[in-house]
Amino acid sequence: MKIKSPFIKGLFLYLSFMKIEKLHQLFIRFPIACTDTRKIVQNSIFFALKGDNFNGNTYASEAIRKGAKYSIVDEEEYVTSSDIILVDNVLKTLQDLAAHHRNYCNAKVIGLTGSNGKTSTKELIYAVLSKNYRTVATKGNLNNHIGVPLTLLSIKEDTEIAIVEMGANHQKEIAFLCKLAQPDYGYITNFGKAHLEGFGGEEGVIKGKSELYDYLIEHNKPIFLNADDPIQKEKLRYYPRKYGFSKADHEYYNIHFLGADPFVRLKVENTVIDSKLIGKYNFTNCSAAVLIGKYFNVPIENSREALEDYIPENNRSQLLSKNGHHIILDAYNANPSSMKAALENFKGMEGQNKLLFLGDMFELGDAAPDEHQRIVDYIAELNFQDVILVGENFYNTKCNFLKFKSFANLEESFDQLKLKHHFILIKGSRGMALERILNLL
C-alpha cells in the first residue's frame, strides 16, 4: 500500500503496519474493543468496520473525540492523527487480534451452536458456571464473524471459562469461527429447520452445524452431546467422546422432568429446581446447563440457585400480562422446528380462550411456501380455533384462519378484533417484530 499522508511518519508509520503482536500489546493496555461510535467506552480501541450501508472509517476521528484511545482504519484518507492506525483490512485485523488474544489467555472455551435454543442455553450455562468460576459469555446473540471476535476480546487474563455462541447460516461458517475461538469443549443444542436457504436444506444444516464437532474430534477435545436430539443420537457412533444428555443419561445422572405448566420443573438427585422458563423444550436446555455444571464440579445447590434466578428476556418465551390477557411472548425468532415446538407446548398448557399470533418464518428460501403450509396444517391438526397469521408467506397459505399480509394491515384492523381476556402465544421471526402487538393490546 502506498502511503501519501504527511501524518504517517516515524513511530506513526510503524504503528500503521504493526503486527498483531504489537497491536495486542496496545489492547492489553486498553482492553475494550468497540465497533459503534454510539457506544464508545473511554480508553477503548475503535475498529472501523464496513457494512452494506456504512463505512466505519468515516467515524474514526469521532471515536477519538468521544474517548477511544485508538481507531483502526483501512482507508488512508481517514488517517488524520497519530492515534488512528492504518491496517490492510479492519475486519481481518479484528479477527486475527481475537484469535491471538484467545491464545494469550488461559481460559477454557466452550463452543456452542445449534438451530434452536442456543442463546437461552448459553445464558443458562453461563449462570451455572458463574457460580464457581470467573466466566464470560457471548453478549446477547453476537455470534457471527464479528460477534465471536468481540466475545474473545472480552476474555480477561483471570477468566477461567469462556462460553462462545456460534451462529451460522451457511457452510464453513462454524468451521471458520472454530479457527478463531479454538474451543476446548463443544455443545450443539439441536439440528432443526433454520437458515435452510443459506445451508441448502436440512442436510446442509446438519453438515454446517456439525463443523463444531468435527473440529473437536480433529483436536481430540470433549463433546457435550445432546442425545435427546434424534439426529445427534443417530450420529453417536461418529462422536465417541460424548458426555450425553439422552434419557438414559438423565437416569444415570438422576435428573428428571417434573412438568412445564407454565414453568419447567426438574429434579436433580434430591434437589427440585423451579425455573422461570416456559416450555418443555427448555428442560433439555436446563439439563445441559446442569450436566455441564456437574462436569466442571459445580455443586447441584449452586446450579439450582443459578437456574431459579435466571429470568428470560429479549422476547424469548417471556410470560407477561396486559389488559386482562396472559401472553407468552416468543417473538425473538422462529423457524419450522421452533414454531412446531412452541405450538405443541402451548397446546399442552392449561388455559382458556387460547389465541395464536404467528408471524412469517424467514430465511427458508424455496422451502418457504411448503414450510408455512405445514405449520398451518399442524395448527389445524392441534385444533386451535383462534388463530391470526401475519406476513406474506402465511397470507399465501391455504387455510381458514384470519390472515394479514403485513403488520401494518393487522394494525389497521386490530380494534375490530375486540380481543378480551385471552391466553396468547406470539411467535415469529425477528424481522416480523411481533412484540409490537403488545402496544396494540
Short mmCIF file of C-alpha atoms in Angstrom, two decimals:
data_model
loop_
_atom_site.label_atom_id
_atom_site.label_comp_id
_atom_site.label_asym_id
_atom_site.label_seq_id
_atom_site.Cartn_x
_atom_site.Cartn_y
_atom_site.Cartn_z
CA MET A 1 0.00 0.00 0.00
CA LYS A 2 1.45 3.37 -0.99
CA ILE A 3 1.38 5.95 1.83
CA LYS A 4 0.81 9.58 0.86
CA SER A 5 -0.45 11.10 4.10
CA PRO A 6 2.07 13.56 5.63
CA PHE A 7 0.91 12.47 9.10
CA ILE A 8 2.36 8.98 8.76
CA LYS A 9 5.96 9.39 9.83
CA GLY A 10 8.33 7.78 12.29
CA LEU A 11 6.57 5.92 15.06
CA PHE A 12 3.24 6.61 13.36
CA LEU A 13 4.37 4.77 10.23
CA TYR A 14 5.49 1.87 12.44
CA LEU A 15 2.12 1.76 14.21
CA SER A 16 0.26 1.82 10.91
CA PHE A 17 1.70 -1.51 9.80
CA MET A 18 2.21 -3.04 13.20
CA LYS A 19 1.97 -6.77 13.58
CA ILE A 20 -0.84 -8.32 15.55
CA GLU A 21 1.55 -8.88 18.46
CA LYS A 22 2.19 -5.15 18.72
CA LEU A 23 -1.50 -4.32 18.40
CA HIS A 24 -2.21 -6.84 21.12
CA GLN A 25 0.22 -5.03 23.41
CA LEU A 26 -1.88 -1.90 22.93
CA PHE A 27 -5.04 -3.92 23.56
CA ILE A 28 -3.68 -5.24 26.86
CA ARG A 29 -3.27 -1.60 27.96
CA PHE A 30 -6.68 -0.57 26.59
CA PRO A 31 -8.67 -3.84 26.69
CA ILE A 32 -12.03 -2.80 25.27
CA ALA A 33 -12.94 -3.21 21.59
CA CYS A 34 -15.70 -1.01 20.16
CA THR A 35 -17.29 -1.06 16.73
CA ASP A 36 -20.04 1.55 17.22
CA THR A 37 -19.31 5.21 17.97
CA ARG A 38 -22.71 5.46 19.67
CA LYS A 39 -21.39 3.09 22.34
CA ILE A 40 -17.80 4.27 22.72
CA VAL A 41 -16.17 3.42 26.04
CA GLN A 42 -13.42 5.61 27.41
CA ASN A 43 -9.88 4.38 26.57
CA SER A 44 -11.18 1.70 24.19
CA ILE A 45 -9.96 0.78 20.71
CA PHE A 46 -12.39 1.55 17.89
CA PHE A 47 -12.46 -0.82 14.91
CA ALA A 48 -13.83 0.94 11.83
CA LEU A 49 -15.79 -1.89 10.25
CA LYS A 50 -17.68 -1.59 6.99
CA GLY A 51 -21.15 -2.77 6.05
CA ASP A 52 -23.52 -2.60 3.11
CA ASN A 53 -24.79 0.80 4.22
CA PHE A 54 -21.98 2.28 6.29
CA ASN A 55 -18.23 2.86 6.34
CA GLY A 56 -16.75 2.87 9.82
CA ASN A 57 -13.65 4.66 8.55
CA THR A 58 -15.65 7.87 8.39
CA TYR A 59 -16.21 7.71 12.16
CA ALA A 60 -12.57 7.20 13.18
CA SER A 61 -11.96 10.77 14.34
CA GLU A 62 -15.34 10.93 16.05
CA ALA A 63 -14.46 7.81 18.04
CA ILE A 64 -11.28 9.51 19.28
CA ARG A 65 -13.21 12.65 20.23
CA LYS A 66 -15.66 10.52 22.22
CA GLY A 67 -12.92 8.87 24.23
CA ALA A 68 -11.43 5.98 22.25
CA LYS A 69 -7.66 5.74 22.68
CA TYR A 70 -7.08 4.48 19.13
CA SER A 71 -9.07 3.95 15.94
CA ILE A 72 -8.19 1.17 13.49
CA VAL A 73 -8.93 2.03 9.85
CA ASP A 74 -8.18 0.56 6.44
CA GLU A 75 -8.56 3.66 4.23
CA GLU A 76 -5.60 6.04 4.25
CA GLU A 77 -7.60 9.22 3.76
CA TYR A 78 -9.08 8.87 7.26
CA VAL A 79 -5.67 8.78 8.94
CA THR A 80 -5.63 12.31 10.35
CA SER A 81 -3.75 11.89 13.63
CA SER A 82 -1.24 9.61 15.32
CA ASP A 83 -3.95 7.77 17.27
CA ILE A 84 -5.56 6.48 14.05
CA ILE A 85 -3.82 3.29 12.93
CA LEU A 86 -3.88 2.09 9.33
CA VAL A 87 -4.21 -1.64 8.53
CA ASP A 88 -4.93 -3.56 5.35
CA ASN A 89 -8.33 -4.85 6.47
CA VAL A 90 -10.08 -3.86 9.70
CA LEU A 91 -12.33 -6.93 9.92
CA LYS A 92 -9.44 -9.36 9.42
CA THR A 93 -7.37 -7.41 11.93
CA LEU A 94 -10.17 -7.69 14.49
CA GLN A 95 -10.43 -11.43 13.87
CA ASP A 96 -6.66 -12.00 13.98
CA LEU A 97 -6.37 -9.97 17.18
CA ALA A 98 -9.16 -12.01 18.77
CA ALA A 99 -7.51 -15.33 17.87
CA HIS A 100 -4.19 -14.07 19.23
CA HIS A 101 -5.87 -12.91 22.45
CA ARG A 102 -7.63 -16.25 22.84
CA ASN A 103 -4.22 -17.97 22.84
CA TYR A 104 -2.75 -15.35 25.16
CA CYS A 105 -5.38 -16.01 27.85
CA ASN A 106 -5.70 -19.24 29.82
CA ALA A 107 -9.49 -19.54 29.78
CA LYS A 108 -11.11 -22.79 28.69
CA VAL A 109 -13.51 -22.14 25.80
CA ILE A 110 -16.88 -23.85 25.37
CA GLY A 111 -18.20 -23.50 21.81
CA LEU A 112 -21.97 -23.63 21.43
CA THR A 113 -24.20 -23.70 18.36
CA GLY A 114 -27.50 -25.19 17.19
CA SER A 115 -30.68 -24.40 15.29
CA ASN A 116 -32.86 -23.58 18.30
CA GLY A 117 -32.27 -22.55 21.89
CA LYS A 118 -28.57 -21.76 21.68
CA THR A 119 -28.79 -18.27 23.18
CA SER A 120 -31.02 -19.40 26.07
CA THR A 121 -28.79 -22.43 26.69
CA LYS A 122 -25.71 -20.23 26.63
CA GLU A 123 -27.26 -17.96 29.26
CA LEU A 124 -28.17 -20.94 31.46
CA ILE A 125 -24.69 -22.48 31.21
CA TYR A 126 -23.19 -19.08 31.99
CA ALA A 127 -25.46 -18.69 35.04
CA VAL A 128 -24.42 -22.10 36.39
CA LEU A 129 -20.68 -21.88 35.73
CA SER A 130 -20.50 -18.31 37.05
CA LYS A 131 -21.38 -19.68 40.48
CA ASN A 132 -17.93 -21.25 40.75
CA TYR A 133 -15.76 -19.77 38.02
CA ARG A 134 -14.78 -16.40 36.60
CA THR A 135 -16.79 -16.75 33.41
CA VAL A 136 -17.53 -14.65 30.32
CA ALA A 137 -20.05 -15.40 27.60
CA THR A 138 -21.31 -14.01 24.32
CA LYS A 139 -23.42 -10.90 24.87
CA GLY A 140 -26.93 -11.35 23.52
CA ASN A 141 -26.66 -13.06 20.16
CA LEU A 142 -23.38 -11.52 18.96
CA ASN A 143 -22.43 -14.87 17.48
CA ASN A 144 -21.18 -14.18 13.96
CA HIS A 145 -17.84 -13.34 12.32
CA ILE A 146 -17.83 -10.03 14.22
CA GLY A 147 -19.56 -11.07 17.44
CA VAL A 148 -17.29 -14.06 18.12
CA PRO A 149 -14.10 -11.94 17.92
CA LEU A 150 -15.67 -9.37 20.26
CA THR A 151 -16.54 -12.16 22.70
CA LEU A 152 -12.98 -13.49 22.58
CA LEU A 153 -11.65 -10.00 23.23
CA SER A 154 -13.84 -9.76 26.33
CA ILE A 155 -11.82 -12.58 27.95
CA LYS A 156 -9.66 -11.23 30.77
CA GLU A 157 -6.37 -12.64 32.00
CA ASP A 158 -8.12 -14.07 35.06
CA THR A 159 -11.10 -15.52 33.13
CA GLU A 160 -11.40 -19.25 33.74
CA ILE A 161 -14.19 -20.23 31.32
CA ALA A 162 -15.50 -18.50 28.18
CA ILE A 163 -18.77 -19.58 26.56
CA VAL A 164 -18.74 -18.64 22.89
CA GLU A 165 -22.01 -18.85 20.97
CA MET A 166 -21.54 -19.51 17.25
CA GLY A 167 -24.26 -18.68 14.75
CA ALA A 168 -24.23 -19.63 11.10
CA ASN A 169 -26.40 -19.51 8.01
CA HIS A 170 -24.10 -21.20 5.51
CA GLN A 171 -21.48 -23.93 5.19
CA LYS A 172 -17.96 -23.44 6.58
CA GLU A 173 -19.02 -20.56 8.85
CA ILE A 174 -18.83 -22.62 12.06
CA ALA A 175 -15.52 -24.07 10.89
CA PHE A 176 -14.15 -20.54 10.47
CA LEU A 177 -15.42 -19.45 13.89
CA CYS A 178 -13.78 -22.53 15.43
CA LYS A 179 -10.43 -21.44 13.99
CA LEU A 180 -10.84 -18.15 15.84
CA ALA A 181 -12.25 -19.49 19.13
CA GLN A 182 -10.36 -22.82 19.21
CA PRO A 183 -12.91 -24.37 21.58
CA ASP A 184 -11.84 -26.87 24.23
CA TYR A 185 -15.39 -28.26 24.50
CA GLY A 186 -18.50 -28.03 22.35
CA TYR A 187 -22.26 -28.44 22.51
CA ILE A 188 -24.86 -28.40 19.73
CA THR A 189 -28.37 -27.80 21.10
CA ASN A 190 -30.12 -29.48 18.14
CA PHE A 191 -30.43 -29.65 14.38
CA GLY A 192 -33.58 -28.01 13.04
CA LYS A 193 -35.07 -26.29 10.02
CA ALA A 194 -33.27 -22.96 10.41
CA HIS A 195 -31.50 -20.96 7.68
CA LEU A 196 -32.48 -23.54 5.08
CA GLU A 197 -31.85 -21.04 2.31
CA GLY A 198 -28.20 -20.44 3.23
CA PHE A 199 -27.39 -24.02 4.19
CA GLY A 200 -29.11 -25.58 1.19
CA GLY A 201 -31.69 -27.70 3.03
CA GLU A 202 -31.83 -29.84 6.17
CA GLU A 203 -28.78 -31.94 5.31
CA GLY A 204 -26.85 -28.73 4.83
CA VAL A 205 -27.91 -27.57 8.30
CA ILE A 206 -26.66 -30.81 9.84
CA LYS A 207 -23.37 -30.65 7.96
CA GLY A 208 -22.83 -26.98 8.76
CA LYS A 209 -23.60 -27.15 12.48
CA SER A 210 -21.59 -30.38 12.82
CA GLU A 211 -18.45 -28.44 11.91
CA LEU A 212 -18.15 -27.72 15.65
CA TYR A 213 -18.00 -31.43 16.50
CA ASP A 214 -15.69 -32.06 13.54
CA TYR A 215 -13.24 -29.50 14.92
CA LEU A 216 -13.35 -31.03 18.40
CA ILE A 217 -12.80 -34.56 17.11
CA GLU A 218 -9.89 -33.41 14.96
CA HIS A 219 -8.27 -31.81 18.01
CA ASN A 220 -9.19 -34.62 20.41
CA LYS A 221 -11.46 -32.41 22.54
CA PRO A 222 -14.55 -33.47 24.55
CA ILE A 223 -18.05 -33.15 23.14
CA PHE A 224 -21.17 -32.44 25.19
CA LEU A 225 -23.66 -34.33 23.03
CA ASN A 226 -27.44 -33.88 23.14
CA ALA A 227 -28.52 -37.46 22.54
CA ASP A 228 -32.16 -36.44 23.05
CA ASP A 229 -31.90 -34.82 19.63
CA PRO A 230 -32.73 -37.70 17.23
CA ILE A 231 -30.19 -36.61 14.64
CA GLN A 232 -27.37 -36.43 17.17
CA LYS A 233 -28.46 -39.76 18.64
CA GLU A 234 -28.15 -41.25 15.16
CA LYS A 235 -24.61 -39.96 14.93
CA LEU A 236 -23.40 -41.21 18.32
CA ARG A 237 -21.03 -43.71 16.77
CA TYR A 238 -19.32 -40.88 14.90
CA TYR A 239 -18.79 -38.90 18.10
CA PRO A 240 -17.24 -41.36 20.57
CA ARG A 241 -16.09 -38.80 23.15
CA LYS A 242 -19.54 -37.85 24.34
CA TYR A 243 -20.94 -36.51 27.56
CA GLY A 244 -24.55 -37.04 26.71
CA PHE A 245 -27.99 -35.80 27.61
CA SER A 246 -30.10 -38.76 26.48
CA LYS A 247 -32.91 -40.20 28.59
CA ALA A 248 -30.50 -42.88 29.75
CA ASP A 249 -28.08 -40.15 30.77
CA HIS A 250 -30.87 -38.39 32.66
CA GLU A 251 -31.45 -41.55 34.67
CA TYR A 252 -27.72 -42.12 35.16
CA TYR A 253 -27.24 -38.59 36.43
CA ASN A 254 -30.56 -38.77 38.31
CA ILE A 255 -32.20 -35.86 36.52
CA HIS A 256 -35.95 -35.94 35.84
CA PHE A 257 -38.59 -33.77 34.18
CA LEU A 258 -41.35 -32.78 36.64
CA GLY A 259 -43.52 -30.61 34.41
CA ALA A 260 -43.82 -27.35 32.47
CA ASP A 261 -47.10 -25.57 33.12
CA PRO A 262 -46.17 -22.88 32.74
CA PHE A 263 -42.57 -23.13 34.00
CA VAL A 264 -40.13 -26.02 33.66
CA ARG A 265 -39.55 -28.01 36.84
CA LEU A 266 -36.88 -30.66 37.13
CA LYS A 267 -35.33 -32.79 39.81
CA VAL A 268 -31.60 -33.41 40.00
CA GLU A 269 -30.64 -36.05 42.55
CA ASN A 270 -32.74 -34.90 45.53
CA THR A 271 -32.94 -31.27 44.51
CA VAL A 272 -36.03 -29.78 42.83
CA ILE A 273 -35.37 -26.84 40.51
CA ASP A 274 -38.22 -24.43 39.71
CA SER A 275 -37.13 -22.44 36.69
CA LYS A 276 -38.80 -19.39 35.17
CA LEU A 277 -38.56 -20.87 31.68
CA ILE A 278 -41.65 -21.72 29.66
CA GLY A 279 -41.89 -24.84 27.51
CA LYS A 280 -40.97 -28.48 27.87
CA TYR A 281 -38.26 -27.90 25.26
CA ASN A 282 -36.41 -25.85 27.89
CA PHE A 283 -35.97 -28.98 30.01
CA THR A 284 -33.18 -30.06 27.67
CA ASN A 285 -31.61 -26.60 27.92
CA CYS A 286 -31.75 -26.72 31.72
CA SER A 287 -30.38 -30.28 31.69
CA ALA A 288 -27.45 -29.18 29.54
CA ALA A 289 -26.59 -26.40 31.99
CA VAL A 290 -26.84 -28.72 35.00
CA LEU A 291 -24.82 -31.54 33.43
CA ILE A 292 -22.12 -29.25 32.10
CA GLY A 293 -22.03 -27.75 35.57
CA LYS A 294 -21.56 -31.24 37.03
CA TYR A 295 -18.73 -31.86 34.57
CA PHE A 296 -17.00 -28.78 35.99
CA ASN A 297 -17.80 -29.81 39.58
CA VAL A 298 -20.40 -27.11 40.24
CA PRO A 299 -22.48 -28.24 43.27
CA ILE A 300 -26.13 -29.01 42.50
CA GLU A 301 -27.28 -26.42 45.01
CA ASN A 302 -25.34 -23.75 43.11
CA SER A 303 -26.93 -24.90 39.84
CA ARG A 304 -30.37 -24.73 41.45
CA GLU A 305 -29.80 -21.14 42.55
CA ALA A 306 -28.50 -20.19 39.12
CA LEU A 307 -31.44 -21.67 37.19
CA GLU A 308 -34.08 -20.36 39.57
CA ASP A 309 -32.63 -16.85 39.43
CA TYR A 310 -32.47 -16.77 35.63
CA ILE A 311 -35.29 -14.74 34.05
CA PRO A 312 -35.64 -14.81 30.23
CA GLU A 313 -35.78 -11.51 28.39
CA ASN A 314 -35.44 -10.04 24.89
CA ASN A 315 -38.76 -11.54 23.72
CA ARG A 316 -37.66 -15.12 24.46
CA SER A 317 -40.52 -17.14 25.97
CA GLN A 318 -41.49 -14.36 28.36
CA LEU A 319 -44.72 -14.73 30.36
CA LEU A 320 -46.50 -11.38 30.53
CA SER A 321 -49.90 -9.97 31.50
CA LYS A 322 -51.52 -6.99 29.83
CA ASN A 323 -55.07 -5.64 29.94
CA GLY A 324 -56.55 -8.94 31.05
CA HIS A 325 -54.50 -11.05 28.61
CA HIS A 326 -51.91 -13.64 29.62
CA ILE A 327 -49.19 -13.67 26.99
CA ILE A 328 -46.28 -15.89 26.01
CA LEU A 329 -44.01 -13.57 24.06
CA ASP A 330 -41.66 -15.66 21.92
CA ALA A 331 -41.00 -13.15 19.17
CA TYR A 332 -37.22 -13.21 19.14
CA ASN A 333 -37.00 -15.67 16.25
CA ALA A 334 -38.77 -18.54 14.53
CA ASN A 335 -38.17 -21.43 12.17
CA PRO A 336 -40.30 -24.51 11.40
CA SER A 337 -38.73 -26.57 14.19
CA SER A 338 -39.08 -23.95 16.93
CA MET A 339 -42.57 -22.99 15.72
CA LYS A 340 -43.78 -26.57 15.96
CA ALA A 341 -42.26 -26.98 19.43
CA ALA A 342 -43.91 -23.77 20.63
CA LEU A 343 -47.30 -24.87 19.29
CA GLU A 344 -47.02 -28.29 20.94
CA ASN A 345 -46.10 -26.70 24.24
CA PHE A 346 -48.90 -24.12 24.07
CA LYS A 347 -51.43 -26.82 23.25
CA GLY A 348 -50.43 -28.77 26.35
CA MET A 349 -50.70 -25.81 28.71
CA GLU A 350 -53.80 -25.21 30.81
CA GLY A 351 -55.73 -22.08 29.94
CA GLN A 352 -58.88 -20.81 28.30
CA ASN A 353 -59.50 -18.67 25.21
CA LYS A 354 -56.18 -19.56 23.62
CA LEU A 355 -55.16 -17.32 20.74
CA LEU A 356 -52.24 -17.60 18.32
CA PHE A 357 -50.46 -14.64 16.75
CA LEU A 358 -47.94 -16.16 14.33
CA GLY A 359 -45.60 -14.27 12.02
CA ASP A 360 -43.65 -15.37 8.96
CA MET A 361 -40.52 -17.50 9.28
CA PHE A 362 -37.59 -16.09 7.33
CA GLU A 363 -34.53 -17.50 5.52
CA LEU A 364 -36.31 -20.61 4.23
CA GLY A 365 -35.64 -19.95 0.55
CA ASP A 366 -37.59 -22.10 -1.89
CA ALA A 367 -38.94 -24.17 1.00
CA ALA A 368 -40.86 -21.20 2.46
CA PRO A 369 -44.29 -21.93 0.88
CA ASP A 370 -44.26 -25.61 1.88
CA GLU A 371 -42.95 -24.96 5.40
CA HIS A 372 -45.58 -22.30 6.12
CA GLN A 373 -48.29 -24.56 4.76
CA ARG A 374 -47.07 -27.37 7.03
CA ILE A 375 -47.38 -25.06 10.02
CA VAL A 376 -50.96 -24.04 9.26
CA ASP A 377 -51.84 -27.70 8.66
CA TYR A 378 -50.31 -28.54 12.03
CA ILE A 379 -52.29 -25.76 13.70
CA ALA A 380 -55.47 -27.31 12.32
CA GLU A 381 -54.32 -30.75 13.48
CA LEU A 382 -53.87 -29.41 17.01
CA ASN A 383 -57.39 -27.96 16.76
CA PHE A 384 -56.57 -24.37 17.60
CA GLN A 385 -59.62 -22.23 16.85
CA ASP A 386 -58.48 -18.64 17.28
CA VAL A 387 -55.53 -18.00 15.01
CA ILE A 388 -54.17 -14.80 13.48
CA LEU A 389 -51.41 -15.09 10.87
CA VAL A 390 -49.20 -12.18 9.83
CA GLY A 391 -46.87 -11.91 6.83
CA GLU A 392 -46.83 -12.67 3.11
CA ASN A 393 -45.88 -16.33 3.46
CA PHE A 394 -48.67 -17.14 5.90
CA TYR A 395 -51.05 -14.96 3.87
CA ASN A 396 -50.48 -17.19 0.84
CA THR A 397 -51.24 -20.46 2.67
CA LYS A 398 -54.46 -22.40 2.15
CA CYS A 399 -56.40 -22.24 5.41
CA ASN A 400 -59.46 -20.69 7.05
CA PHE A 401 -57.56 -18.74 9.67
CA LEU A 402 -57.59 -14.96 9.87
CA LYS A 403 -54.64 -13.64 7.80
CA PHE A 404 -52.95 -10.27 7.33
CA LYS A 405 -50.39 -9.67 4.61
CA SER A 406 -48.36 -7.28 6.77
CA PHE A 407 -48.15 -5.97 10.30
CA ALA A 408 -49.50 -2.64 9.02
CA ASN A 409 -52.63 -4.45 7.79
CA LEU A 410 -53.04 -6.08 11.21
CA GLU A 411 -52.59 -2.73 12.93
CA GLU A 412 -55.29 -1.11 10.78
CA SER A 413 -57.84 -3.78 11.69
CA PHE A 414 -56.79 -4.53 15.26
CA ASP A 415 -59.61 -2.66 17.02
CA GLN A 416 -62.14 -4.70 15.08
CA LEU A 417 -60.82 -7.93 16.59
CA LYS A 418 -62.28 -6.97 20.00
CA LEU A 419 -59.93 -9.20 21.96
CA LYS A 420 -60.75 -9.80 25.64
CA HIS A 421 -59.06 -11.97 28.26
CA HIS A 422 -57.16 -14.34 26.01
CA PHE A 423 -54.23 -16.64 26.66
CA ILE A 424 -51.96 -15.61 23.78
CA LEU A 425 -48.89 -17.07 22.10
CA ILE A 426 -46.94 -14.56 20.00
CA LYS A 427 -44.23 -16.07 17.79
CA GLY A 428 -42.48 -15.06 14.59
CA SER A 429 -39.10 -14.33 13.05
CA ARG A 430 -37.12 -11.35 14.29
CA GLY A 431 -37.85 -9.37 11.16
CA MET A 432 -41.58 -9.53 11.90
CA ALA A 433 -41.07 -7.74 15.25
CA LEU A 434 -44.32 -9.15 16.62
CA GLU A 435 -43.59 -7.74 20.07
CA ARG A 436 -45.30 -4.66 18.63
CA ILE A 437 -48.57 -6.49 19.27
CA LEU A 438 -48.13 -5.66 22.95
CA ASN A 439 -48.69 -1.99 22.13
CA LEU A 440 -51.90 -2.87 20.32
CA LEU A 441 -53.44 -4.96 23.08
#
